[in-house]
Amino acid sequence: MDNRTRRDAGLPYISDASVMEEQKVCRRILQRLNTVDRGDFEAIGQIIQELFGKSENAFVNPPFYCDYGSHIEVGKNFFANYNCTILDVAKVKIGDNCQMAPNVTIYTAGHPLHPDSRNSLYEYGIEVTIGDNVWIGGNTVILPGVHIGNNVVIGAGSVVTKDIPSWSLAAGNPCRVLRQITEEDRKYYYKNRQFDEEAWEDICRMQKEQEK
């Protein structure tokens, strides 16, 4: 079994010449993305489409870094802010309407614990999945194998080592659930600050349109 097949099957593999050839393709795309005119939003969008393949209204603020791009699957309206890194050795699945603040890092890649095994050059990738309507705060790190549910907020500076259930506000190192997100949270935009009447009417209108 060649190393690309081993990698894609979730088995330990070695980054040999054939694996690095795939990464070269990605790095050339990233070179264009990370040097493009930052005000040319159309060009950025086109490069992101090329990098991720199937995506709808995805946008990334450069610089952005990943290993393959083709192993990243994003839903509708994906947004990643500056300096996002996704080591997509294994699949990274991200749902609809997900937002990532600056300096978010997602790792699927890892190395064996014991130095003898690690020095063999074998490494691994374990899938990460993120549900719909998830907001990940700045400087968050998500480790291999983590599954984050729908409608989750991860606080800034978190290190996510375990699964986070849907409708959770979670934060910390290691990241843990602080509380559930409830209907009561709908009217607030920051802590105890409520939306003004104009904004709230706009939100209600948009919600009705989505339900049609």
PDB file of C-alpha atoms in Angstrom:
ATOM      1  CA  MET A   1       0.000   0.000   0.000  1.00  0.00           C
ATOM      2  CA  ASP A   2       1.515   3.347  -0.987  1.00  0.00           C
ATOM      3  CA  ASN A   3       1.752   6.195   1.508  1.00  0.00           C
ATOM      4  CA  ARG A   4      -1.006   8.326  -0.033  1.00  0.00           C
ATOM      5  CA  THR A   5      -3.390   5.364   0.233  1.00  0.00           C
ATOM      6  CA  ARG A   6      -2.286   4.742   3.808  1.00  0.00           C
ATOM      7  CA  ARG A   7      -2.820   8.409   4.680  1.00  0.00           C
ATOM      8  CA  ASP A   8      -6.301   8.526   3.170  1.00  0.00           C
ATOM      9  CA  ALA A   9      -7.249   5.285   4.930  1.00  0.00           C
ATOM     10  CA  GLY A  10      -6.362   6.812   8.299  1.00  0.00           C
ATOM     11  CA  LEU A  11      -3.305   4.600   8.725  1.00  0.00           C
ATOM     12  CA  PRO A  12       0.193   5.708   9.767  1.00  0.00           C
ATOM     13  CA  TYR A  13       2.095   6.911   6.712  1.00  0.00           C
ATOM     14  CA  ILE A  14       5.363   8.564   5.681  1.00  0.00           C
ATOM     15  CA  SER A  15       5.475  11.879   3.808  1.00  0.00           C
ATOM     16  CA  ASP A  16       7.406  10.536   0.830  1.00  0.00           C
ATOM     17  CA  ALA A  17       7.944  12.157  -2.566  1.00  0.00           C
ATOM     18  CA  SER A  18       4.452  11.271  -3.811  1.00  0.00           C
ATOM     19  CA  VAL A  19       2.834  12.867  -0.762  1.00  0.00           C
ATOM     20  CA  MET A  20       4.947  15.999  -1.144  1.00  0.00           C
ATOM     21  CA  GLU A  21       3.970  16.281  -4.809  1.00  0.00           C
ATOM     22  CA  GLU A  22       0.366  16.722  -3.692  1.00  0.00           C
ATOM     23  CA  GLN A  23       1.425  19.364  -1.196  1.00  0.00           C
ATOM     24  CA  LYS A  24       3.309  21.242  -3.907  1.00  0.00           C
ATOM     25  CA  VAL A  25       0.039  21.741  -5.798  1.00  0.00           C
ATOM     26  CA  CYS A  26      -1.558  23.236  -2.687  1.00  0.00           C
ATOM     27  CA  ARG A  27       1.423  25.456  -1.906  1.00  0.00           C
ATOM     28  CA  ARG A  28       1.351  27.008  -5.355  1.00  0.00           C
ATOM     29  CA  ILE A  29      -2.315  27.895  -4.885  1.00  0.00           C
ATOM     30  CA  LEU A  30      -1.540  29.310  -1.432  1.00  0.00           C
ATOM     31  CA  GLN A  31       1.285  31.366  -2.870  1.00  0.00           C
ATOM     32  CA  ARG A  32      -1.214  33.093  -5.158  1.00  0.00           C
ATOM     33  CA  LEU A  33      -3.774  33.491  -2.374  1.00  0.00           C
ATOM     34  CA  ASN A  34      -1.312  34.954   0.111  1.00  0.00           C
ATOM     35  CA  THR A  35       0.186  37.440  -2.353  1.00  0.00           C
ATOM     36  CA  VAL A  36      -2.986  38.541  -4.176  1.00  0.00           C
ATOM     37  CA  ASP A  37      -4.207  42.156  -3.911  1.00  0.00           C
ATOM     38  CA  ARG A  38      -6.049  42.042  -0.565  1.00  0.00           C
ATOM     39  CA  GLY A  39      -8.662  44.416  -1.945  1.00  0.00           C
ATOM     40  CA  ASP A  40      -9.491  42.144  -4.894  1.00  0.00           C
ATOM     41  CA  PHE A  41     -12.233  40.174  -3.177  1.00  0.00           C
ATOM     42  CA  GLU A  42     -13.339  38.556  -6.425  1.00  0.00           C
ATOM     43  CA  ALA A  43      -9.859  37.148  -7.096  1.00  0.00           C
ATOM     44  CA  ILE A  44      -9.599  35.888  -3.504  1.00  0.00           C
ATOM     45  CA  GLY A  45     -12.962  34.155  -3.853  1.00  0.00           C
ATOM     46  CA  GLN A  46     -11.893  32.465  -7.079  1.00  0.00           C
ATOM     47  CA  ILE A  47      -8.678  31.148  -5.530  1.00  0.00           C
ATOM     48  CA  ILE A  48     -10.584  29.846  -2.497  1.00  0.00           C
ATOM     49  CA  GLN A  49     -12.963  28.039  -4.849  1.00  0.00           C
ATOM     50  CA  GLU A  50      -9.959  26.446  -6.550  1.00  0.00           C
ATOM     51  CA  LEU A  51      -8.387  25.490  -3.227  1.00  0.00           C
ATOM     52  CA  PHE A  52     -11.448  23.949  -1.555  1.00  0.00           C
ATOM     53  CA  GLY A  53     -13.306  22.755  -4.627  1.00  0.00           C
ATOM     54  CA  LYS A  54     -17.011  22.541  -3.846  1.00  0.00           C
ATOM     55  CA  SER A  55     -18.031  25.541  -1.735  1.00  0.00           C
ATOM     56  CA  GLU A  56     -20.745  28.197  -1.772  1.00  0.00           C
ATOM     57  CA  ASN A  57     -19.912  31.776  -0.813  1.00  0.00           C
ATOM     58  CA  ALA A  58     -16.758  30.787   1.094  1.00  0.00           C
ATOM     59  CA  PHE A  59     -14.254  33.522   1.900  1.00  0.00           C
ATOM     60  CA  VAL A  60     -10.890  33.566   3.645  1.00  0.00           C
ATOM     61  CA  ASN A  61      -8.875  36.632   4.655  1.00  0.00           C
ATOM     62  CA  PRO A  62      -5.252  35.928   3.691  1.00  0.00           C
ATOM     63  CA  PRO A  63      -2.841  34.778   4.888  1.00  0.00           C
ATOM     64  CA  PHE A  64      -4.179  31.235   5.061  1.00  0.00           C
ATOM     65  CA  TYR A  65      -2.247  27.984   5.369  1.00  0.00           C
ATOM     66  CA  CYS A  66      -3.098  24.321   4.802  1.00  0.00           C
ATOM     67  CA  ASP A  67      -1.453  21.126   3.556  1.00  0.00           C
ATOM     68  CA  TYR A  68      -3.774  20.044   0.749  1.00  0.00           C
ATOM     69  CA  GLY A  69      -6.943  22.138   0.595  1.00  0.00           C
ATOM     70  CA  SER A  70      -8.720  19.288  -1.165  1.00  0.00           C
ATOM     71  CA  HIS A  71      -9.184  17.578   2.224  1.00  0.00           C
ATOM     72  CA  ILE A  72     -11.136  20.593   3.552  1.00  0.00           C
ATOM     73  CA  GLU A  73     -14.902  20.481   3.017  1.00  0.00           C
ATOM     74  CA  VAL A  74     -16.779  23.679   3.889  1.00  0.00           C
ATOM     75  CA  GLY A  75     -20.498  24.396   3.812  1.00  0.00           C
ATOM     76  CA  LYS A  76     -22.335  27.544   2.788  1.00  0.00           C
ATOM     77  CA  ASN A  77     -21.078  30.978   3.878  1.00  0.00           C
ATOM     78  CA  PHE A  78     -17.812  29.793   5.428  1.00  0.00           C
ATOM     79  CA  PHE A  79     -15.558  32.594   6.688  1.00  0.00           C
ATOM     80  CA  ALA A  80     -12.038  32.394   8.116  1.00  0.00           C
ATOM     81  CA  ASN A  81     -10.270  35.516   9.297  1.00  0.00           C
ATOM     82  CA  TYR A  82      -6.565  36.319   9.075  1.00  0.00           C
ATOM     83  CA  ASN A  83      -3.863  33.750   9.710  1.00  0.00           C
ATOM     84  CA  CYS A  84      -5.995  30.616   9.834  1.00  0.00           C
ATOM     85  CA  THR A  85      -4.080  27.313   9.615  1.00  0.00           C
ATOM     86  CA  ILE A  86      -5.687  23.960   8.813  1.00  0.00           C
ATOM     87  CA  LEU A  87      -3.375  20.939   8.700  1.00  0.00           C
ATOM     88  CA  ASP A  88      -5.682  18.782   6.615  1.00  0.00           C
ATOM     89  CA  VAL A  89      -3.804  15.480   6.486  1.00  0.00           C
ATOM     90  CA  ALA A  90      -7.174  13.890   7.256  1.00  0.00           C
ATOM     91  CA  LYS A  91     -10.576  15.253   6.301  1.00  0.00           C
ATOM     92  CA  VAL A  92     -11.786  18.494   7.882  1.00  0.00           C
ATOM     93  CA  LYS A  93     -15.561  18.848   7.506  1.00  0.00           C
ATOM     94  CA  ILE A  94     -17.083  22.235   8.340  1.00  0.00           C
ATOM     95  CA  GLY A  95     -20.826  22.925   8.159  1.00  0.00           C
ATOM     96  CA  ASP A  96     -22.882  25.896   6.977  1.00  0.00           C
ATOM     97  CA  ASN A  97     -22.527  29.451   8.338  1.00  0.00           C
ATOM     98  CA  CYS A  98     -19.296  28.848  10.237  1.00  0.00           C
ATOM     99  CA  GLN A  99     -17.012  31.695  11.244  1.00  0.00           C
ATOM    100  CA  MET A 100     -13.413  31.592  12.444  1.00  0.00           C
ATOM    101  CA  ALA A 101     -11.726  34.550  14.120  1.00  0.00           C
ATOM    102  CA  PRO A 102      -8.030  35.361  13.499  1.00  0.00           C
ATOM    103  CA  ASN A 103      -5.326  32.810  14.289  1.00  0.00           C
ATOM    104  CA  VAL A 104      -7.574  29.749  14.486  1.00  0.00           C
ATOM    105  CA  THR A 105      -5.632  26.497  14.025  1.00  0.00           C
ATOM    106  CA  ILE A 106      -7.070  23.077  13.217  1.00  0.00           C
ATOM    107  CA  TYR A 107      -4.780  20.057  13.435  1.00  0.00           C
ATOM    108  CA  THR A 108      -5.629  16.656  12.008  1.00  0.00           C
ATOM    109  CA  ALA A 109      -1.922  15.760  11.856  1.00  0.00           C
ATOM    110  CA  GLY A 110       0.049  14.130  14.634  1.00  0.00           C
ATOM    111  CA  HIS A 111       3.103  12.055  15.518  1.00  0.00           C
ATOM    112  CA  PRO A 112       3.624   9.016  17.780  1.00  0.00           C
ATOM    113  CA  LEU A 113       4.358   9.601  21.463  1.00  0.00           C
ATOM    114  CA  HIS A 114       7.390   7.331  21.812  1.00  0.00           C
ATOM    115  CA  PRO A 115      10.583   8.740  20.231  1.00  0.00           C
ATOM    116  CA  ASP A 116      11.521   5.443  18.547  1.00  0.00           C
ATOM    117  CA  SER A 117       8.171   5.365  16.747  1.00  0.00           C
ATOM    118  CA  ARG A 118       8.243   9.104  16.073  1.00  0.00           C
ATOM    119  CA  ASN A 119      11.761   8.979  14.589  1.00  0.00           C
ATOM    120  CA  SER A 120      10.598   6.338  12.114  1.00  0.00           C
ATOM    121  CA  LEU A 121       8.962   9.259  10.212  1.00  0.00           C
ATOM    122  CA  TYR A 122       5.544   7.640  10.458  1.00  0.00           C
ATOM    123  CA  GLU A 123       2.821  10.179  11.173  1.00  0.00           C
ATOM    124  CA  TYR A 124      -0.967  10.143  11.100  1.00  0.00           C
ATOM    125  CA  GLY A 125      -4.098  12.170  10.406  1.00  0.00           C
ATOM    126  CA  ILE A 126      -7.419  11.935  12.277  1.00  0.00           C
ATOM    127  CA  GLU A 127     -10.557  13.660  10.985  1.00  0.00           C
ATOM    128  CA  VAL A 128     -12.016  16.824  12.544  1.00  0.00           C
ATOM    129  CA  THR A 129     -15.685  17.747  12.072  1.00  0.00           C
ATOM    130  CA  ILE A 130     -17.442  21.024  12.857  1.00  0.00           C
ATOM    131  CA  GLY A 131     -21.218  21.411  12.600  1.00  0.00           C
ATOM    132  CA  ASP A 132     -23.455  24.224  11.331  1.00  0.00           C
ATOM    133  CA  ASN A 133     -23.562  27.761  12.787  1.00  0.00           C
ATOM    134  CA  VAL A 134     -20.317  27.493  14.731  1.00  0.00           C
ATOM    135  CA  TRP A 135     -18.231  30.509  15.768  1.00  0.00           C
ATOM    136  CA  ILE A 136     -14.645  29.789  16.795  1.00  0.00           C
ATOM    137  CA  GLY A 137     -12.882  32.562  18.722  1.00  0.00           C
ATOM    138  CA  GLY A 138      -9.411  33.903  17.994  1.00  0.00           C
ATOM    139  CA  ASN A 139      -6.268  31.912  18.816  1.00  0.00           C
ATOM    140  CA  THR A 140      -8.246  28.688  19.278  1.00  0.00           C
ATOM    141  CA  VAL A 141      -6.494  25.371  18.637  1.00  0.00           C
ATOM    142  CA  ILE A 142      -8.538  22.294  17.654  1.00  0.00           C
ATOM    143  CA  LEU A 143      -6.731  18.960  18.000  1.00  0.00           C
ATOM    144  CA  PRO A 144      -7.021  15.749  15.906  1.00  0.00           C
ATOM    145  CA  GLY A 145     -10.204  13.714  16.221  1.00  0.00           C
ATOM    146  CA  VAL A 146     -12.350  16.478  17.727  1.00  0.00           C
ATOM    147  CA  HIS A 147     -16.038  16.727  16.776  1.00  0.00           C
ATOM    148  CA  ILE A 148     -17.861  20.024  17.428  1.00  0.00           C
ATOM    149  CA  GLY A 149     -21.660  20.023  17.209  1.00  0.00           C
ATOM    150  CA  ASN A 150     -24.099  22.536  15.728  1.00  0.00           C
ATOM    151  CA  ASN A 151     -24.709  26.064  17.078  1.00  0.00           C
ATOM    152  CA  VAL A 152     -21.553  26.123  19.190  1.00  0.00           C
ATOM    153  CA  VAL A 153     -19.408  29.086  20.278  1.00  0.00           C
ATOM    154  CA  ILE A 154     -15.782  28.404  21.240  1.00  0.00           C
ATOM    155  CA  GLY A 155     -14.228  31.191  23.317  1.00  0.00           C
ATOM    156  CA  ALA A 156     -10.972  32.859  22.281  1.00  0.00           C
ATOM    157  CA  GLY A 157      -7.736  31.182  23.283  1.00  0.00           C
ATOM    158  CA  SER A 158      -9.271  27.738  23.740  1.00  0.00           C
ATOM    159  CA  VAL A 159      -7.478  24.439  23.199  1.00  0.00           C
ATOM    160  CA  VAL A 160     -10.141  21.947  22.105  1.00  0.00           C
ATOM    161  CA  THR A 161      -9.036  18.433  23.028  1.00  0.00           C
ATOM    162  CA  LYS A 162     -12.429  16.687  23.310  1.00  0.00           C
ATOM    163  CA  ASP A 163     -15.796  16.714  21.541  1.00  0.00           C
ATOM    164  CA  ILE A 164     -18.123  19.681  22.189  1.00  0.00           C
ATOM    165  CA  PRO A 165     -21.901  19.000  22.048  1.00  0.00           C
ATOM    166  CA  SER A 166     -24.384  21.129  20.118  1.00  0.00           C
ATOM    167  CA  TRP A 167     -25.771  24.388  21.543  1.00  0.00           C
ATOM    168  CA  SER A 168     -22.775  24.883  23.838  1.00  0.00           C
ATOM    169  CA  LEU A 169     -20.696  27.869  24.879  1.00  0.00           C
ATOM    170  CA  ALA A 170     -17.278  26.378  25.566  1.00  0.00           C
ATOM    171  CA  ALA A 171     -13.879  27.856  26.390  1.00  0.00           C
ATOM    172  CA  GLY A 172     -10.587  27.266  28.180  1.00  0.00           C
ATOM    173  CA  ASN A 173      -7.453  25.161  28.082  1.00  0.00           C
ATOM    174  CA  PRO A 174      -8.487  22.413  27.923  1.00  0.00           C
ATOM    175  CA  CYS A 175     -11.766  23.622  26.413  1.00  0.00           C
ATOM    176  CA  ARG A 176     -14.874  22.694  28.406  1.00  0.00           C
ATOM    177  CA  VAL A 177     -18.572  23.499  28.206  1.00  0.00           C
ATOM    178  CA  LEU A 178     -19.462  26.573  30.274  1.00  0.00           C
ATOM    179  CA  ARG A 179     -23.200  26.522  29.628  1.00  0.00           C
ATOM    180  CA  GLN A 180     -25.872  25.833  27.043  1.00  0.00           C
ATOM    181  CA  ILE A 181     -26.921  28.483  24.526  1.00  0.00           C
ATOM    182  CA  THR A 182     -30.653  29.146  24.984  1.00  0.00           C
ATOM    183  CA  GLU A 183     -33.503  31.101  23.420  1.00  0.00           C
ATOM    184  CA  GLU A 184     -32.847  33.843  25.962  1.00  0.00           C
ATOM    185  CA  ASP A 185     -29.505  34.565  24.270  1.00  0.00           C
ATOM    186  CA  ARG A 186     -31.202  35.555  20.999  1.00  0.00           C
ATOM    187  CA  LYS A 187     -31.802  39.219  21.944  1.00  0.00           C
ATOM    188  CA  TYR A 188     -28.250  39.923  23.118  1.00  0.00           C
ATOM    189  CA  TYR A 189     -25.256  40.780  20.950  1.00  0.00           C
ATOM    190  CA  TYR A 190     -22.613  41.107  23.691  1.00  0.00           C
ATOM    191  CA  LYS A 191     -22.974  40.008  27.304  1.00  0.00           C
ATOM    192  CA  ASN A 192     -25.924  42.023  28.687  1.00  0.00           C
ATOM    193  CA  ARG A 193     -26.208  44.408  25.715  1.00  0.00           C
ATOM    194  CA  GLN A 194     -29.474  43.927  23.816  1.00  0.00           C
ATOM    195  CA  PHE A 195     -30.025  44.624  20.121  1.00  0.00           C
ATOM    196  CA  ASP A 196     -31.653  47.991  19.442  1.00  0.00           C
ATOM    197  CA  GLU A 197     -35.189  48.001  18.030  1.00  0.00           C
ATOM    198  CA  GLU A 198     -34.110  48.581  14.425  1.00  0.00           C
ATOM    199  CA  ALA A 199     -31.569  45.748  14.435  1.00  0.00           C
ATOM    200  CA  TRP A 200     -33.963  43.384  16.240  1.00  0.00           C
ATOM    201  CA  GLU A 201     -36.706  43.983  13.671  1.00  0.00           C
ATOM    202  CA  ASP A 202     -34.183  43.264  10.924  1.00  0.00           C
ATOM    203  CA  ILE A 203     -33.131  40.001  12.600  1.00  0.00           C
ATOM    204  CA  CYS A 204     -36.770  38.897  12.985  1.00  0.00           C
ATOM    205  CA  ARG A 205     -37.465  39.698   9.330  1.00  0.00           C
ATOM    206  CA  MET A 206     -34.461  37.665   8.150  1.00  0.00           C
ATOM    207  CA  GLN A 207     -35.507  34.756  10.347  1.00  0.00           C
ATOM    208  CA  LYS A 208     -39.003  34.725   8.830  1.00  0.00           C
ATOM    209  CA  GLU A 209     -37.555  34.780   5.319  1.00  0.00           C
ATOM    210  CA  GLN A 210     -35.330  31.797   6.111  1.00  0.00           C
ATOM    211  CA  GLU A 211     -38.305  29.838   7.449  1.00  0.00           C
ATOM    212  CA  LYS A 212     -40.309  30.278   4.247  1.00  0.00           C
TER     213      LYS A 212
END
